[in-house]
Amino acid sequence: MSDATNDSTVGAPARADDPQAQKRADQNVSKSGQMLAADGTPLKRSLARALRRQKLRALMLIAPLLIFVLLTFIAPIADMLFRSVENEIVPETLPRTVELLGSWDHESDEAPGGEVFEAFYYDMALAAQLKNHTRLGTRLNYETTGISSLFRQSGRDIEDIGDVYLDQFEDLNEAWEEPATWIALMGDPDWRAGYTEWFDDGQEGAPPGFRPSEAAEEMLPRTTAVYQNFATFTAGARRDSLAEDEPWPVAYTALYQDLMATPAAADAFDGDTAALLREAAGALSDFETVDFRSYFIDEIDEDWGDPNVWATIQTFSGPVTSGYFLNAVDMRQTADGAAMQPEDQQIYGLLFKRTLFMSLTIMGCCILLAYPVAYLLANLPMRTANLLMILVLLPFWTSLLVRTSAWKVMLQQQGVINDVLVWLGLIGDGSRLVMINNQFGTIVAMTHILLPFMILPMYSVMSTIPPSYVRAAKSLGATNWTAFWRVYFPQSVPGIGAGSILVFILAIGYYITPEIVGGTTGTFISNRIAYHISSSLNWGLAAALGTILLAVVLILYWAYDKIVGIDNVKLGG
Amino acid sequence: MSTSDVVITETRTMPYGFTCGVVAAAGAFFGLFVGTAQGSGLAGIVVGAALCAGLAFLAMAVAGVAHERTFKWGVLALFAVAGFWIGALPGLVVGTLFGWFIGWFIYWVGRCRYRSKLPPYLTSGQVLWHYSFRVICGAIFVFLITPILVVMPLSFNAQNFFTFTPEMLAFDPAGYSLKHYRDFFNSADWQQALRNSLLIAPVATLLSVGFGTLAAIGLSQPHVPFRRAIMAILISPMIVPLIISAAGMYFFYSRIGLQGTYLGVVLAHAALGIPFVIITVTATLVGFDRSLTRAAANMGADPVTTFFRVQMPLILPGVISGGLFAFITSFDEVVVVLFVGSANQQTLPWQMFTGLREQISPTILAVATMLVAISICLLTTLEVLRRRAEKLRGLSPG
């Protein structure tokens, strides 16, 4: 039953004089006095169901697009917000160090103790094998310059520590060179059988996942952890395999330490493996050892003794950080909390201020130029106005790059404007004006590009102002100026507001035009974001700057929605 | 019906002093430029003022309205010859234009024709302001349109310069050529870019029009829960600055392996085009009469038939203009494709952008001219569609 009849049944008793209607109404009322729909269900429920179905149908129509936009647009924006605080790389690459470093006092003027260095050795040695240490170095270098090269160099030298133990184990018994020895030592018997089968069968597909034996896990925890990493790496790399390569040197260091900690480890194993371990455990006391802390500081790089380096790692050890946001507002996070950047590195405040200043200037220029034009268009006869409107719409429809390249052609020192001025003799050939690659160029080009966005909303508001108001004001004795200022102008303010917010929102996030005509002094914050994404690769900082810009735009958008309404956005007049 | 013939205020001959003074000022203004170009600004002012004042006196006192046409032709010929004598062919053009202008200006001022379309009670100040205002507006229109007009002739430059060469100014055919257009059609890079643009934009447009039209129909139903929130999400690609969209898409698409793929660029462009489709189609649906679909359903049409046979033809203009907006968005877009695309997805705007930033070549101007031609076509189409839509809705009388 359709909505229209529902209304009439509700209103039916009022038309009691119509006998047929009365009869129909009686049929639709149940004994308890409830309204009934044609199929006998209570009208209320029937209506609710119809409404629900209608809502559902509308949502079904919207759903594909909503999902599409959420996946292709909102998800990327959310990802960017996430990246602006994300700091997984430090705790992921240095899990052991981060755990121990938590209790280190950064004000002690001294690098942390041997324990931390031991943990750091393992983290770093594994990271160096996986080539993760350079990425980590780059990340920490954003906070303290110099760390990048420190990490890169340490990654090269760190194998030497493991090699010390590796040589001694291999001198002791050549069996330690054999990959098979290690498989026998570390692997679970079932896994070993599966792996050997896979290896002999031509190595089709992925190898069976490594599973350590219980004995190894219990007696040789450090070695197991390292070997586990090695197994995962070889399985992923595919060029290496557990049966053909001896493990990384760091495994020998781990084995030495495990045997030192548990001299009786061999008892848990049997056969050749037990014999090997027993032999090694017996020889350990004669081994040449390495003190991690002094090796790092004395042999690899004295910077490891610098507490600042450790303070940086400690400060950025959490999985999330506010460091990027602090950087984006010229501050930095230190172990003691947030602090201002040094004077010479404060660039973002200046950049934000410049972006704001230039956007406001562009907005002001647009208002000044758009107002007369919109006024003229709104007050000319329809036919003439439509013709002149083409002059506004053509630039609006022309490609942004075409207009930008046109301004580049016009404003260059060997460009059209300078040539005309020289030809007219207003300036000398030697003193051509510099109008591009500075703020002036950006402001002129962007005013031109955004002018239609100001004219169109102004025009649509002004064309609704009745001309009789101004005439009435004049007939009451107002001068031209008073009539305009007190009567016409206040009515055109909504147009100015709509246009201004629109132009400001567009201007503040502009990238292409400032990049081409802005040089170094005419660039916006967006150019810096692009620089961090594609050149300096500091994605976190780019994301933080983007988030701040997005917040500003969203506030303006909200204001625009309040003042104008999103539904009232018009395109092209 | 034209209003241009209606005379509101009667014309009369102004005092000679006034006419000669105003025309002399105009002459002095132009004389300044000619003078400085020839070496002496002061001489230019004096000669220009004297010449024009003399002509004005001649026109008012001797020729009068009776010989207006003869006099105007005479002035035109005089300045054309003088221009040719001073500056050859370009001088001839400038001289002819100036001669035409000054002939018209003398009678316009001298016969008080400037008042003919204005009410008789306006004061001189108001008349002056009326024309000053129009001159200001004219200057702004010039500002709006000049950059686009300048690009076009420069694209036919025979040299690799970005300014008018002496040959071009002398209208020497040797100064013009189609060289840059040939470069465009013969360069593998530009052709690849054109192909990419033509591959990406239509698919992105199809996606946004398909999803967008459905959603717009859904959104214009009377009861839609969370309508404002949904609308805000769907419009957001238009509001969020492109650099932020580009950054987010770059991060996210490289996570899921879409960065640097054709599909990634198409999806990104489709997302950017969606708000335009939503806005135009919902605007069209506002004027759509819902009882038509009910009538169709009443006569036994299923919803799909109703949509394609009744609703679609009526909202088609809106859908097409939304599609055009989406197409031009994708076709012009450069920021997102710079980040989401890789070298294999270089589009025309990308190629222009790198050209402008690095090795600027006049081929860009040839491309720009062609793009302007395309936008003129699009603008015309849109205007036709708008008129049609208004006529369909009975909003416009003509």
PDB file of N, CA and C in Angstrom, chain A residues 214-253:
ATOM      1  N   GLU A 214      63.425 -29.337  21.107  1.00  0.00           N
ATOM      2  CA  GLU A 214      63.191 -28.878  22.472  1.00  0.00           C
ATOM      3  C   GLU A 214      64.503 -28.675  23.215  1.00  0.00           C
ATOM      4  N   ALA A 215      65.443 -29.592  22.992  1.00  0.00           N
ATOM      5  CA  ALA A 215      66.732 -29.506  23.679  1.00  0.00           C
ATOM      6  C   ALA A 215      67.429 -28.201  23.332  1.00  0.00           C
ATOM      7  N   ALA A 216      67.444 -27.883  22.037  1.00  0.00           N
ATOM      8  CA  ALA A 216      68.125 -26.663  21.614  1.00  0.00           C
ATOM      9  C   ALA A 216      67.455 -25.439  22.237  1.00  0.00           C
ATOM     10  N   GLU A 217      66.120 -25.451  22.218  1.00  0.00           N
ATOM     11  CA  GLU A 217      65.405 -24.299  22.747  1.00  0.00           C
ATOM     12  C   GLU A 217      65.722 -24.084  24.215  1.00  0.00           C
ATOM     13  N   GLU A 218      65.829 -25.195  24.927  1.00  0.00           N
ATOM     14  CA  GLU A 218      66.029 -25.090  26.369  1.00  0.00           C
ATOM     15  C   GLU A 218      67.468 -24.749  26.722  1.00  0.00           C
ATOM     16  N   MET A 219      68.395 -25.429  26.054  1.00  0.00           N
ATOM     17  CA  MET A 219      69.799 -25.315  26.443  1.00  0.00           C
ATOM     18  C   MET A 219      70.512 -24.174  25.717  1.00  0.00           C
ATOM     19  N   LEU A 220      70.136 -23.921  24.471  1.00  0.00           N
ATOM     20  CA  LEU A 220      70.866 -22.926  23.680  1.00  0.00           C
ATOM     21  C   LEU A 220      69.899 -21.838  23.189  1.00  0.00           C
ATOM     22  N   PRO A 221      69.306 -21.061  24.100  1.00  0.00           N
ATOM     23  CA  PRO A 221      68.262 -20.111  23.667  1.00  0.00           C
ATOM     24  C   PRO A 221      68.777 -19.064  22.680  1.00  0.00           C
ATOM     25  N   ARG A 222      69.930 -18.483  22.939  1.00  0.00           N
ATOM     26  CA  ARG A 222      70.428 -17.411  22.051  1.00  0.00           C
ATOM     27  C   ARG A 222      70.684 -17.960  20.654  1.00  0.00           C
ATOM     28  N   THR A 223      71.350 -19.113  20.624  1.00  0.00           N
ATOM     29  CA  THR A 223      71.668 -19.706  19.329  1.00  0.00           C
ATOM     30  C   THR A 223      70.387 -20.027  18.570  1.00  0.00           C
ATOM     31  N   THR A 224      69.407 -20.549  19.291  1.00  0.00           N
ATOM     32  CA  THR A 224      68.147 -20.892  18.628  1.00  0.00           C
ATOM     33  C   THR A 224      67.517 -19.667  17.993  1.00  0.00           C
ATOM     34  N   ALA A 225      67.512 -18.568  18.756  1.00  0.00           N
ATOM     35  CA  ALA A 225      66.897 -17.343  18.231  1.00  0.00           C
ATOM     36  C   ALA A 225      67.602 -16.888  16.953  1.00  0.00           C
ATOM     37  N   VAL A 226      68.939 -16.906  16.992  1.00  0.00           N
ATOM     38  CA  VAL A 226      69.696 -16.466  15.815  1.00  0.00           C
ATOM     39  C   VAL A 226      69.441 -17.412  14.648  1.00  0.00           C
ATOM     40  N   TYR A 227      69.471 -18.706  14.943  1.00  0.00           N
ATOM     41  CA  TYR A 227      69.306 -19.682  13.869  1.00  0.00           C
ATOM     42  C   TYR A 227      67.909 -19.588  13.263  1.00  0.00           C
ATOM     43  N   GLN A 228      66.963 -19.312  14.121  1.00  0.00           N
ATOM     44  CA  GLN A 228      65.582 -19.140  13.638  1.00  0.00           C
ATOM     45  C   GLN A 228      65.521 -18.014  12.602  1.00  0.00           C
ATOM     46  N   ASN A 229      66.156 -16.901  12.946  1.00  0.00           N
ATOM     47  CA  ASN A 229      66.220 -15.779  12.008  1.00  0.00           C
ATOM     48  C   ASN A 229      66.881 -16.188  10.698  1.00  0.00           C
ATOM     49  N   PHE A 230      67.983 -16.933  10.861  1.00  0.00           N
ATOM     50  CA  PHE A 230      68.730 -17.371   9.680  1.00  0.00           C
ATOM     51  C   PHE A 230      67.862 -18.252   8.790  1.00  0.00           C
ATOM     52  N   ALA A 231      67.104 -19.156   9.444  1.00  0.00           N
ATOM     53  CA  ALA A 231      66.244 -20.073   8.695  1.00  0.00           C
ATOM     54  C   ALA A 231      65.164 -19.299   7.942  1.00  0.00           C
ATOM     55  N   THR A 232      64.552 -18.324   8.613  1.00  0.00           N
ATOM     56  CA  THR A 232      63.513 -17.522   7.958  1.00  0.00           C
ATOM     57  C   THR A 232      64.105 -16.785   6.766  1.00  0.00           C
ATOM     58  N   PHE A 233      65.309 -16.236   6.975  1.00  0.00           N
ATOM     59  CA  PHE A 233      65.948 -15.458   5.918  1.00  0.00           C
ATOM     60  C   PHE A 233      66.242 -16.335   4.705  1.00  0.00           C
ATOM     61  N   THR A 234      66.846 -17.517   4.935  1.00  0.00           N
ATOM     62  CA  THR A 234      67.196 -18.364   3.796  1.00  0.00           C
ATOM     63  C   THR A 234      65.934 -18.835   3.074  1.00  0.00           C
ATOM     64  N   ALA A 235      64.879 -19.087   3.835  1.00  0.00           N
ATOM     65  CA  ALA A 235      63.639 -19.539   3.189  1.00  0.00           C
ATOM     66  C   ALA A 235      63.085 -18.442   2.296  1.00  0.00           C
ATOM     67  N   GLY A 236      63.222 -17.174   2.726  1.00  0.00           N
ATOM     68  CA  GLY A 236      62.698 -16.068   1.935  1.00  0.00           C
ATOM     69  C   GLY A 236      63.594 -15.741   0.764  1.00  0.00           C
ATOM     70  N   ALA A 237      64.926 -15.861   0.985  1.00  0.00           N
ATOM     71  CA  ALA A 237      65.852 -15.409  -0.053  1.00  0.00           C
ATOM     72  C   ALA A 237      65.923 -16.388  -1.219  1.00  0.00           C
ATOM     73  N   ARG A 238      65.749 -17.699  -0.935  1.00  0.00           N
ATOM     74  CA  ARG A 238      65.704 -18.749  -1.946  1.00  0.00           C
ATOM     75  C   ARG A 238      67.036 -19.016  -2.626  1.00  0.00           C
ATOM     76  N   ARG A 239      67.960 -18.095  -2.558  1.00  0.00           N
ATOM     77  CA  ARG A 239      69.241 -18.393  -3.195  1.00  0.00           C
ATOM     78  C   ARG A 239      70.094 -19.240  -2.250  1.00  0.00           C
ATOM     79  N   ASP A 240      69.876 -18.976  -0.958  1.00  0.00           N
ATOM     80  CA  ASP A 240      70.618 -19.741   0.046  1.00  0.00           C
ATOM     81  C   ASP A 240      69.710 -20.841   0.556  1.00  0.00           C
ATOM     82  N   SER A 241      70.290 -21.840   1.161  1.00  0.00           N
ATOM     83  CA  SER A 241      69.446 -22.798   1.855  1.00  0.00           C
ATOM     84  C   SER A 241      70.188 -23.307   3.076  1.00  0.00           C
ATOM     85  N   LEU A 242      69.435 -23.782   4.022  1.00  0.00           N
ATOM     86  CA  LEU A 242      70.011 -24.203   5.297  1.00  0.00           C
ATOM     87  C   LEU A 242      71.010 -25.337   5.096  1.00  0.00           C
ATOM     88  N   ALA A 243      70.784 -26.160   4.075  1.00  0.00           N
ATOM     89  CA  ALA A 243      71.631 -27.330   3.899  1.00  0.00           C
ATOM     90  C   ALA A 243      72.925 -26.987   3.179  1.00  0.00           C
ATOM     91  N   GLU A 244      73.023 -25.779   2.651  1.00  0.00           N
ATOM     92  CA  GLU A 244      74.212 -25.449   1.857  1.00  0.00           C
ATOM     93  C   GLU A 244      75.060 -24.348   2.463  1.00  0.00           C
ATOM     94  N   ASP A 245      74.485 -23.566   3.380  1.00  0.00           N
ATOM     95  CA  ASP A 245      75.248 -22.439   3.916  1.00  0.00           C
ATOM     96  C   ASP A 245      75.461 -22.587   5.410  1.00  0.00           C
ATOM     97  N   GLU A 246      76.659 -22.246   5.838  1.00  0.00           N
ATOM     98  CA  GLU A 246      76.855 -22.212   7.286  1.00  0.00           C
ATOM     99  C   GLU A 246      76.204 -20.948   7.822  1.00  0.00           C
ATOM    100  N   PRO A 247      75.735 -20.986   9.053  1.00  0.00           N
ATOM    101  CA  PRO A 247      75.003 -19.817   9.580  1.00  0.00           C
ATOM    102  C   PRO A 247      75.886 -18.592   9.704  1.00  0.00           C
ATOM    103  N   TRP A 248      75.231 -17.451   9.956  1.00  0.00           N
ATOM    104  CA  TRP A 248      75.945 -16.186  10.106  1.00  0.00           C
ATOM    105  C   TRP A 248      76.917 -16.261  11.281  1.00  0.00           C
ATOM    106  N   PRO A 249      78.009 -15.492  11.238  1.00  0.00           N
ATOM    107  CA  PRO A 249      78.993 -15.517  12.342  1.00  0.00           C
ATOM    108  C   PRO A 249      78.354 -15.286  13.707  1.00  0.00           C
ATOM    109  N   VAL A 250      77.294 -14.494  13.743  1.00  0.00           N
ATOM    110  CA  VAL A 250      76.696 -14.163  15.038  1.00  0.00           C
ATOM    111  C   VAL A 250      76.197 -15.433  15.738  1.00  0.00           C
ATOM    112  N   ALA A 251      75.888 -16.483  14.967  1.00  0.00           N
ATOM    113  CA  ALA A 251      75.438 -17.733  15.575  1.00  0.00           C
ATOM    114  C   ALA A 251      76.546 -18.341  16.431  1.00  0.00           C
ATOM    115  N   TYR A 252      77.802 -18.185  16.009  1.00  0.00           N
ATOM    116  CA  TYR A 252      78.916 -18.746  16.785  1.00  0.00           C
ATOM    117  C   TYR A 252      79.083 -17.988  18.098  1.00  0.00           C
ATOM    118  N   THR A 253      78.898 -16.677  18.022  1.00  0.00           N
ATOM    119  CA  THR A 253      78.943 -15.895  19.259  1.00  0.00           C
ATOM    120  C   THR A 253      77.865 -16.377  20.214  1.00  0.00           C
TER     121      THR A 253
END
